[in-house]
Short mmCIF file of C-alpha atoms in Angstrom, two decimals:
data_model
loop_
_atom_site.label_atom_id
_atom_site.label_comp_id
_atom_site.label_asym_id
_atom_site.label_seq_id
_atom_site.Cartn_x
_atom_site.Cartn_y
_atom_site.Cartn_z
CA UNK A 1430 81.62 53.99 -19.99
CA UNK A 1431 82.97 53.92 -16.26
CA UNK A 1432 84.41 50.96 -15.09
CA UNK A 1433 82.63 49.30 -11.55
CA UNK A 1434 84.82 49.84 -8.87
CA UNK A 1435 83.38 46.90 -6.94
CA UNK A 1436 83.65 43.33 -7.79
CA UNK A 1437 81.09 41.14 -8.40
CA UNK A 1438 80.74 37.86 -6.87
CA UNK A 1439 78.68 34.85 -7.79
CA UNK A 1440 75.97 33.83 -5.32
CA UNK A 1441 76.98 30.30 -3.68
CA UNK A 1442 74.83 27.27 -3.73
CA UNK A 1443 75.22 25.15 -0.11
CA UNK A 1444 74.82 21.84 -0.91
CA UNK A 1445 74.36 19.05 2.05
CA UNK A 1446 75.19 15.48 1.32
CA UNK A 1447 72.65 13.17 1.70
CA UNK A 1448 71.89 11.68 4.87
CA UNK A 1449 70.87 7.52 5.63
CA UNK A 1450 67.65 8.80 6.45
CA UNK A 1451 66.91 9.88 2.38
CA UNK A 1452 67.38 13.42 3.47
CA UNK A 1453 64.56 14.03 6.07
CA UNK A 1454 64.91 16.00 8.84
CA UNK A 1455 62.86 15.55 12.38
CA UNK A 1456 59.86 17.45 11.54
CA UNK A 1457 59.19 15.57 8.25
CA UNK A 1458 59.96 11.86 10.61
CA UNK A 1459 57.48 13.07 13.61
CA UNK A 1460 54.66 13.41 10.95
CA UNK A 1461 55.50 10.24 9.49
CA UNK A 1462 55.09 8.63 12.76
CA UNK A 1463 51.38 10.88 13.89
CA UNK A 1464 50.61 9.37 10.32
CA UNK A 1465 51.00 5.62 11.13
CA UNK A 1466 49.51 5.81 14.79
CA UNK A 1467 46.41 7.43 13.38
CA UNK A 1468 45.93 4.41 11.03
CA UNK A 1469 46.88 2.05 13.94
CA UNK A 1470 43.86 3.52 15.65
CA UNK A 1471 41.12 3.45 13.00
CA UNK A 1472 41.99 0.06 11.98
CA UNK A 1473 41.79 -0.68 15.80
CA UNK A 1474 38.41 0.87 16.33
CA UNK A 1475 36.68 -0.63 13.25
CA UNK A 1476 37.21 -4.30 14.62
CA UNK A 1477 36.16 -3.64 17.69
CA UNK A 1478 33.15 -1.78 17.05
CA UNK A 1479 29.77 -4.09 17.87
CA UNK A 1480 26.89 -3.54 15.53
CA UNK A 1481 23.79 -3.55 17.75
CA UNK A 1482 21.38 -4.22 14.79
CA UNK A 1483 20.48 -7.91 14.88
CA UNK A 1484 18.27 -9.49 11.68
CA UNK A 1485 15.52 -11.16 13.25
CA UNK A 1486 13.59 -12.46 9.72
CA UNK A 1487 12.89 -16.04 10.64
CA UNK A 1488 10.09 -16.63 12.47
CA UNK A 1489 10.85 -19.41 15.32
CA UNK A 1490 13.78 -17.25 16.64
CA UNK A 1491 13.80 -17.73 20.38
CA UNK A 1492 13.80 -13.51 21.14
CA UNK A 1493 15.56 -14.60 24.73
CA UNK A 1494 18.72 -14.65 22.68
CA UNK A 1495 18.19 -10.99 20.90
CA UNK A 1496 17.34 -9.74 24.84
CA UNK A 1497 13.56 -9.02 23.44
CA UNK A 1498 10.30 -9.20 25.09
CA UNK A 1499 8.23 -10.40 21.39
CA UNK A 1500 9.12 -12.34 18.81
CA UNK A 1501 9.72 -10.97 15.47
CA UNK A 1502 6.67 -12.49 14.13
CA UNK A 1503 4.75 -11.06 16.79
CA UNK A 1504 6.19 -7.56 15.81
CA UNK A 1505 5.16 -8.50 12.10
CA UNK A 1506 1.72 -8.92 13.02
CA UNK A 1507 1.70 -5.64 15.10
CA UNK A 1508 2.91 -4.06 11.88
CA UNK A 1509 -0.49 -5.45 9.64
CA UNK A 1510 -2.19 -3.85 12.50
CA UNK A 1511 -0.96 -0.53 12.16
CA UNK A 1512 -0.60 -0.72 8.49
CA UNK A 1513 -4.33 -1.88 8.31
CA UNK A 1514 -5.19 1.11 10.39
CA UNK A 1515 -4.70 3.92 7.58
CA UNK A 1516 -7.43 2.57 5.53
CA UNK A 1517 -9.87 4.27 7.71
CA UNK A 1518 -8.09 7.88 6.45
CA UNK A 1519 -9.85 9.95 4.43
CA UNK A 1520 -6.88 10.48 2.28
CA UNK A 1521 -4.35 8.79 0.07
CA UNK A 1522 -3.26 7.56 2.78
CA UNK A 1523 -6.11 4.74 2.75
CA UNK A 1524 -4.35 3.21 -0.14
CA UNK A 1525 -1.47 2.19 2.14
CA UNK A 1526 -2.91 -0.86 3.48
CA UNK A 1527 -3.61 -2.33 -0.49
CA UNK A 1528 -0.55 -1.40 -1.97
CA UNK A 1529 1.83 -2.57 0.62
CA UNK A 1530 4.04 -6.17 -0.13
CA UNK A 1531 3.71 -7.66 3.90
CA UNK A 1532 4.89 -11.11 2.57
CA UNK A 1533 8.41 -8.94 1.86
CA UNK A 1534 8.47 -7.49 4.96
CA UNK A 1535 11.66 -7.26 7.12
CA UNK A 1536 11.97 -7.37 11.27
CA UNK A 1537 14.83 -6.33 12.69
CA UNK A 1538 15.77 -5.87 16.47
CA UNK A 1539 18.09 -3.12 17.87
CA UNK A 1540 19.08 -4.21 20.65
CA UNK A 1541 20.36 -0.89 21.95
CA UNK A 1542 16.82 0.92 21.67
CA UNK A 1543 14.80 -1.63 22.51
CA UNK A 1544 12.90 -0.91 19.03
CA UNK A 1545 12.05 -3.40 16.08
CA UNK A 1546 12.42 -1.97 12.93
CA UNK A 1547 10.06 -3.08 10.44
CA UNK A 1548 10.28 -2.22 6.64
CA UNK A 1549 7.78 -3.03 4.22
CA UNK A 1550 7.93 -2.00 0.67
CA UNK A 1551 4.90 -0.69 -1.42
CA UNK A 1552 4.91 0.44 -4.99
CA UNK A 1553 3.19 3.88 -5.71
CA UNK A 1554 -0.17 3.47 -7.24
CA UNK A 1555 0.61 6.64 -9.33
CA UNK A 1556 4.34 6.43 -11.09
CA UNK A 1557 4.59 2.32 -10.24
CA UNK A 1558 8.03 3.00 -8.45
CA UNK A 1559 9.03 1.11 -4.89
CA UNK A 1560 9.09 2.73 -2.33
CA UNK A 1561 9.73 1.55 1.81
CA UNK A 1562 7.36 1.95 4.90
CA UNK A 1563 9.35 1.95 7.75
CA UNK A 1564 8.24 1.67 11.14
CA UNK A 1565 10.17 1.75 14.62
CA UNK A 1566 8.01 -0.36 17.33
CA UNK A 1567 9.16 -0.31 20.91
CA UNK A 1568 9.83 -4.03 22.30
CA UNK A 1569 8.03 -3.40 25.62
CA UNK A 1570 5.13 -1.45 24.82
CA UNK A 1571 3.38 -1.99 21.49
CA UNK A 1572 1.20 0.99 21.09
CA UNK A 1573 4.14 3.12 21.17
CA UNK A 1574 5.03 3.15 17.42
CA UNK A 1575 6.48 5.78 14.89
CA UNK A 1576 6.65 5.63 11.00
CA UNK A 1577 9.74 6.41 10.02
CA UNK A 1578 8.98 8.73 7.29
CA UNK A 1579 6.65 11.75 7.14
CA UNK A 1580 3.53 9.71 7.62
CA UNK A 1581 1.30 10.51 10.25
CA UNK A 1582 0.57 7.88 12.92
CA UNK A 1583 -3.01 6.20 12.89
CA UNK A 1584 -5.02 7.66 15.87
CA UNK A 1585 -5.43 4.05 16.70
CA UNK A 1586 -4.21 0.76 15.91
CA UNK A 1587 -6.84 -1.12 14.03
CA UNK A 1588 -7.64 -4.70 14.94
CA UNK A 1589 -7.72 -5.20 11.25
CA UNK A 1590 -4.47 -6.59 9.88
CA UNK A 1591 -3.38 -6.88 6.03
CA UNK A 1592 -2.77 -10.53 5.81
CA UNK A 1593 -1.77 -10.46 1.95
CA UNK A 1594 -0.86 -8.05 -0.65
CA UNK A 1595 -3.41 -5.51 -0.57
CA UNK A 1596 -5.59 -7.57 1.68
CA UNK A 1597 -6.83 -6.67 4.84
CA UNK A 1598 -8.21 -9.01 7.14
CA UNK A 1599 -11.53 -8.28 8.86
CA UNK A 1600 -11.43 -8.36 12.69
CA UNK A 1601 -14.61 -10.64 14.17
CA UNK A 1602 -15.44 -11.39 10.47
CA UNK A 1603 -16.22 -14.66 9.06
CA UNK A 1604 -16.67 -16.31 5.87
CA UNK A 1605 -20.15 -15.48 3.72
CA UNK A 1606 -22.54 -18.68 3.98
CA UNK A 1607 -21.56 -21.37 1.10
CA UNK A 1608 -23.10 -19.87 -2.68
CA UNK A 1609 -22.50 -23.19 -4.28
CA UNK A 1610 -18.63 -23.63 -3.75
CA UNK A 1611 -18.56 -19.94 -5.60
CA UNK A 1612 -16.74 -17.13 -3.50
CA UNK A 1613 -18.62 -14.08 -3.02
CA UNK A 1614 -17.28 -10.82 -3.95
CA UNK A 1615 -18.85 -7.76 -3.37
CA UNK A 1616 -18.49 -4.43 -5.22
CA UNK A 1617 -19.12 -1.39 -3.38
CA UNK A 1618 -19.02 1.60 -5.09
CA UNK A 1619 -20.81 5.31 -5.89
CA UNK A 1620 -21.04 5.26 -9.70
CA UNK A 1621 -20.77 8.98 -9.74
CA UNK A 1622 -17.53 8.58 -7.76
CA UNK A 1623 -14.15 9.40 -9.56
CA UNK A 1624 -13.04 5.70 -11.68
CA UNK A 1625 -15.96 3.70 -9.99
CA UNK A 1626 -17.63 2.73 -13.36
CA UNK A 1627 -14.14 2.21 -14.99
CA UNK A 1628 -13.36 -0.10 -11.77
CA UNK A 1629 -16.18 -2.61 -12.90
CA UNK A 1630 -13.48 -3.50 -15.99
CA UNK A 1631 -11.93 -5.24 -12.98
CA UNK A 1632 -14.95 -6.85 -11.87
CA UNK A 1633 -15.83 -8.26 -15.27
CA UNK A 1634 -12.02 -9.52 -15.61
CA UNK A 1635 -12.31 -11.06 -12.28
CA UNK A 1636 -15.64 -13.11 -13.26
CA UNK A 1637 -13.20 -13.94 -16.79
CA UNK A 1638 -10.73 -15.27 -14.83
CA UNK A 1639 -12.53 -17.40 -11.99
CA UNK A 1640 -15.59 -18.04 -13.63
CA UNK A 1641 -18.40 -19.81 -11.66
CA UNK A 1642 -15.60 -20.17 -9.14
CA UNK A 1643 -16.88 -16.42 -8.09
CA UNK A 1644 -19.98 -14.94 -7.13
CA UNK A 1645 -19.67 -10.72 -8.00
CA UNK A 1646 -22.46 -8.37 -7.22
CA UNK A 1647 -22.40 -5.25 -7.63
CA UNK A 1648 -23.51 -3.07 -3.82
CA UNK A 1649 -24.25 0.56 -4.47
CA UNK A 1650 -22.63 3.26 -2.23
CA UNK A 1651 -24.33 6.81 -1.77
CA UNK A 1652 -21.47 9.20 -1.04
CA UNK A 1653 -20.74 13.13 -1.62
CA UNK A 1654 -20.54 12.52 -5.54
CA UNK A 1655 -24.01 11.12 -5.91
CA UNK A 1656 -25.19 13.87 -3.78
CA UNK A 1657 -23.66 16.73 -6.03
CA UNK A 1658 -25.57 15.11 -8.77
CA UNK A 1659 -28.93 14.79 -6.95
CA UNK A 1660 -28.54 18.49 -6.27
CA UNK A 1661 -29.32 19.10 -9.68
CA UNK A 1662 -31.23 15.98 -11.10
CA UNK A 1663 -32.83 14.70 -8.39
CA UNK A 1664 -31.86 11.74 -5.81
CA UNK A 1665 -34.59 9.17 -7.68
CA UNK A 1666 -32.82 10.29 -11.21
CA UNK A 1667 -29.56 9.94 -9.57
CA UNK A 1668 -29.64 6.46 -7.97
CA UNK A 1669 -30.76 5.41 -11.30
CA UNK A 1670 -26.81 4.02 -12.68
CA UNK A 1671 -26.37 2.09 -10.01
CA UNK A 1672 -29.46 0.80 -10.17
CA UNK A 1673 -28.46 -0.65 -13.23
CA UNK A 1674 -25.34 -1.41 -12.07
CA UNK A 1675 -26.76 -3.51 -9.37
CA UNK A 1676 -29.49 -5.41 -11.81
CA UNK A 1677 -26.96 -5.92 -14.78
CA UNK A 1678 -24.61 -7.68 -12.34
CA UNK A 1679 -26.48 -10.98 -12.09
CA UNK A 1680 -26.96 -11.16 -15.77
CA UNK A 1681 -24.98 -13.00 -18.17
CA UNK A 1682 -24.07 -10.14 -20.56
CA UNK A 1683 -22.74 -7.55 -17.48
CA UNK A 1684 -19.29 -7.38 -19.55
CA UNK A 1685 -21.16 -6.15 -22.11
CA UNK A 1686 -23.19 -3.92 -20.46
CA UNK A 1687 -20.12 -2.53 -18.68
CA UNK A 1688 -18.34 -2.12 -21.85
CA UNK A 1689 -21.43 0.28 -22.96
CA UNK A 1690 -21.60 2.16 -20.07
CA UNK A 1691 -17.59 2.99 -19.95
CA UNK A 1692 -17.22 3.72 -23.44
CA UNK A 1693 -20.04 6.34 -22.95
CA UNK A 1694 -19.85 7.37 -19.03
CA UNK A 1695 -17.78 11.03 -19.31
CA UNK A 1696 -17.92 11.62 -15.28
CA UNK A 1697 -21.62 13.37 -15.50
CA UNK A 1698 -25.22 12.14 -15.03
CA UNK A 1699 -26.28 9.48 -17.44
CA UNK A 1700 -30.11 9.81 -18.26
CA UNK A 1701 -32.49 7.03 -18.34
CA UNK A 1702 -32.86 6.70 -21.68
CA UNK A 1703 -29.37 6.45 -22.25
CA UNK A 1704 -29.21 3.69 -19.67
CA UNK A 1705 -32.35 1.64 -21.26
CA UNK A 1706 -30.41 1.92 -24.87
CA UNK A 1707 -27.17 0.56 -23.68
CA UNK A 1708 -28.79 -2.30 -21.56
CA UNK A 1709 -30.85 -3.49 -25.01
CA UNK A 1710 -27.55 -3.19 -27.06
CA UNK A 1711 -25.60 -5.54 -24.50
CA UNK A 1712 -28.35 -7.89 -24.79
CA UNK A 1713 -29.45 -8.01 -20.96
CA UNK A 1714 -32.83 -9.95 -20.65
CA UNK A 1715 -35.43 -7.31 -20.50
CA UNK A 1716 -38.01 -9.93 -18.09
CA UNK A 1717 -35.68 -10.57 -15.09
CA UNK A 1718 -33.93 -7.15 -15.42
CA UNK A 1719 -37.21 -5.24 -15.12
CA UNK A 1720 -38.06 -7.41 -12.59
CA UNK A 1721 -34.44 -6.45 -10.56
CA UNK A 1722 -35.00 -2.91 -11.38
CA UNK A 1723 -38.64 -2.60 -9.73
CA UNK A 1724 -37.21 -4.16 -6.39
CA UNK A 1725 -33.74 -2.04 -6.99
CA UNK A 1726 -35.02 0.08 -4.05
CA UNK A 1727 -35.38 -2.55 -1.50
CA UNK A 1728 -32.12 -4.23 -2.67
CA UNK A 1729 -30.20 -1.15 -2.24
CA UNK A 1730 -31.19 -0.16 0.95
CA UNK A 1731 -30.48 -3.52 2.45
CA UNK A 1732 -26.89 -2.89 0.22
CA UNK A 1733 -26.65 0.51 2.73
CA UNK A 1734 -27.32 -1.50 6.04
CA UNK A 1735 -24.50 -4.28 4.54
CA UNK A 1736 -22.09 -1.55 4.13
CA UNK A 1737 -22.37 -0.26 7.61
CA UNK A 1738 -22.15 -3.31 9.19
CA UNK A 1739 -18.45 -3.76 7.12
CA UNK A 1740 -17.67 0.10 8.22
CA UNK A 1741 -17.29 -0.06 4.24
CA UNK A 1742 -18.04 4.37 3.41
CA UNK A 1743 -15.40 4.74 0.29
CA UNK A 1744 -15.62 3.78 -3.69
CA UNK A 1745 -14.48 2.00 -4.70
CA UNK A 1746 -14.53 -1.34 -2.16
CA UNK A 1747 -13.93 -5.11 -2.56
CA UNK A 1748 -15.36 -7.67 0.37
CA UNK A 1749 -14.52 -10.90 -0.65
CA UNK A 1750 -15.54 -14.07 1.56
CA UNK A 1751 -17.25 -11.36 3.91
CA UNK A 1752 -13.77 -11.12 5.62
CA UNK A 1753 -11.65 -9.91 3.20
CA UNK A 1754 -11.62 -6.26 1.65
CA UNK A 1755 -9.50 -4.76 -0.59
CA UNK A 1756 -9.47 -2.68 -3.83
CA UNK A 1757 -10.39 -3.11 -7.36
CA UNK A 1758 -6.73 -3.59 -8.28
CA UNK A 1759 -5.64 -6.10 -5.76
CA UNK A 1760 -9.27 -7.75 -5.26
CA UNK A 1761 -7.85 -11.35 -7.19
CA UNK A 1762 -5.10 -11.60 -4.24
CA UNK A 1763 -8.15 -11.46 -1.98
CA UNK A 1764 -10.05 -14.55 -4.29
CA UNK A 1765 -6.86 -16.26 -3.79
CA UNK A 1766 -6.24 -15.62 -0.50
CA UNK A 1767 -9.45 -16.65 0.80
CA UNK A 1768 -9.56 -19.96 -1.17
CA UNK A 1769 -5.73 -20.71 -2.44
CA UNK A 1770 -6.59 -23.63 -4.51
CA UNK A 1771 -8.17 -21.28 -7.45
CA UNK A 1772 -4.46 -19.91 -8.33
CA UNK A 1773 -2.38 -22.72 -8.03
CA UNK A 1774 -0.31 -22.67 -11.18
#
C-alpha cells in the first residue's frame, strides 16, 4: 500500500473564555433590552386604559353623572316597549314578549356611543336553554333602537310593555269590573288550532291552583285552522268544539270534560256525537249546558267583538284582569301579577 505523502493534521477547536456578561455578545443584549421595553409598554397601556362602559342597574342613579340624557330605568321601560312590540308578529317571534325574564334585565350606559345597552335573558320555549336579547338604544333619541342579534326590529314600538315574566301590559286598559273578589281570566283560542285543546290542561290547573280566587272562561277564536275544517264539514259543524268548549267552562266538571276531549282530540274534526258522549261521561249537567249551547251563537259572537277590541287574533291567548295578556304557559305570573296577594308564599 503507498504511503501518503502529505501529513495530516487535526482540525483545531477555538475556544473563548467566558466573558462577565455569561458569554453574550451585543446582538443577543439589544434583544434583551427591545424585550423589556415592550413589556414596559403593555403594562403601561393596560393601567391607563379607561373603560367607557359604566353599569347603570340601580334605579335612582342621577344619569347627570354617567353624561346621559334618561335614566336607566327609563331605558328599561323603553326596552318592555320594544320587547312588547314583537307579539304583534306573525311568527315565533310573538313568543318573545312571554318568554323573556324583564325582572333580570341589565342597563348599561356607554358613555362613548351615547347607547344603553340592555340585555334581557329568555329561555327557549323549544330546548329550555337561556339565551340573551340584547338591545343597543341611543340616549338621545329613543326610537332609534337595534337588537343586537339577528332579530328584526318591530316596525313600531308598541305602547304595550311586558311588566312581568311573560306579561304584557295593556296600553289604555283597565281592570275587568269586580266578579266577586275572583280575577277574570280569559281563554282565547281556535280549538282546531295546533295545542289549543291541550292548552286548556293549563286552564284547568290554573282554576286547581287559585280556586274561586279565579274566574276562567273559555272565548272562542275563528282563525285559518277552523276555516280549513269548515271547508270540508261545514262552518255550523265546525264551530261546534268550541262551542262546547265555551259551555263546559262554567261547569263544575270542565277538568273532566277537558280530560275527555284531550285524550281523544287527534288534531281533526271531532263530530257531534263524539262531543255529546264525552260531555255525559264527565258528568256536565245536561239542563244548564243545553241551555249554554242553544245561546252558544250569541255568546260567541259577542266573544269575536271582545277579541277585537283586545287586538287579541292568535291561539292560543290569556287576558287576565282585562289588562293583562299572556300565554297559556306563563298565564299564573299574570294571576299574580295582577293581584300579588294570591302567591305570597
Amino acid at each position: 500500500m503507498p504511503k501518503l505523502n502529505k501529513k495530516i493534521s487535526e482540525p483545531s477547536i477555538l475556544v473563548r473564555p467566558v466573558s462577565r456578561l455569561g458569554g453574550l455578545d451585543n446582538i443577543h443584549l439589544a434583544l434583551i433590552v427591545l424585550v423589556a421595553i415592550l413589556l414596559l409598554l403593555v403594562i403601561a397601556m393596560s393601567f391607563n386604559t379607561k373603560i367607557t362602559v359604566l353599569n347603570s342597574t340601580c334605579q335612582n342613579c342621577s344619569s347627570s353623572q354617567y353624561s346621559a340624557t334618561h335614566t336607566s330605568g327609563q331605558v328599561l321601560l323603553q326596552a318592555e316597549h320594544i320587547l312588547a312590540s314583537y307579539s304583534s308578529y306573525n311568527t315565533s317571534l310573538s313568543l318573545l314578549p312571554y318568554i323573556s325574564n324583564v325582572s333580570a334585565a341589565r342597563v348599561s350606559y356607554l358613555q362613548g356611543l351615547g347607547d344603553w345597552y340592555v340585555s334581557i335573558p329568555y329561555v327557549g320555549p323549544i330546548n329550555g336553554k337561556s339565551y340573551t336579547f340584547g338591545l343597543l338604544i341611543n340616549d338621545s333619541n329613543f326610537s332609534k333602537f337595534s337588537p343586537m342579534t339577528q332579530t328584526i326590529s318591530p316596525a313600531s314600538i308598541s305602547q304595550n310593555y311586558v311588566v312581568s315574566e311573560g306579561v304584557v301590559k295593556l296600553h289604555g286598559s283597565t281592570a275587568c269590573p269586580s266578579q266577586n273578589g275572583s280575577v277574570p281570566v280569559y281563554w282565547f283560542i281556535d280549538p282546531y288550532a295546533p295545542g289549543a285543546v291541550s292548552s286548556l290542561i293549563n286552564a284547568s290547573n290554573l282554576e286547581r291552583k287559585f280556586g274561586s280566587n279565579v274566574s276562567l272562561s273559555v272565548k272562542l277564536l275563528t282563525s285559518q285552522y277552523s276555516l280549513q275544517v269548515a271547508n270540508t264539514y261545514g262552518l255550523n259543524n265546525t264551530l261546534l268544539l268550541g262551542k262546547y268548549l265555551v259551555c263546559a267552562s262554567g261547569q263544575r266538571n270542565f277538568t273532566a270534560f277537558i280530560n275527555a276531549v284531550n285524550s281523544t282530540y287527534q288534531d281533526r274534526y271531532m263530530p257531534a256525537y263524539l262531543l255529546r258522549e264525552l260531555a255525559l261521561q264527565s258528568g256536565i249537567n245536561s239542563t244548564s249546558f243545553n241551555s249554554c249551547l242553544a245561546s252558544s251563537q250569541k255568546i260567541i259572537n259577542g266573544q269575536y267583538v271582545q277579541a277585537k277590541y283586545y287586538n287579541i287574533t292568535s291561539s292560543s291567548a290569556v287576558l287576565t284582569d282585562c289588562q293583562y295578556l299572556s300565554i297559556p304557559q306563563t298565564a299564573v305570573n299574570a294571576v299574580c301579577y295582577s293581584n300579588s296577594s294570591l302567591c305570597r308564599t
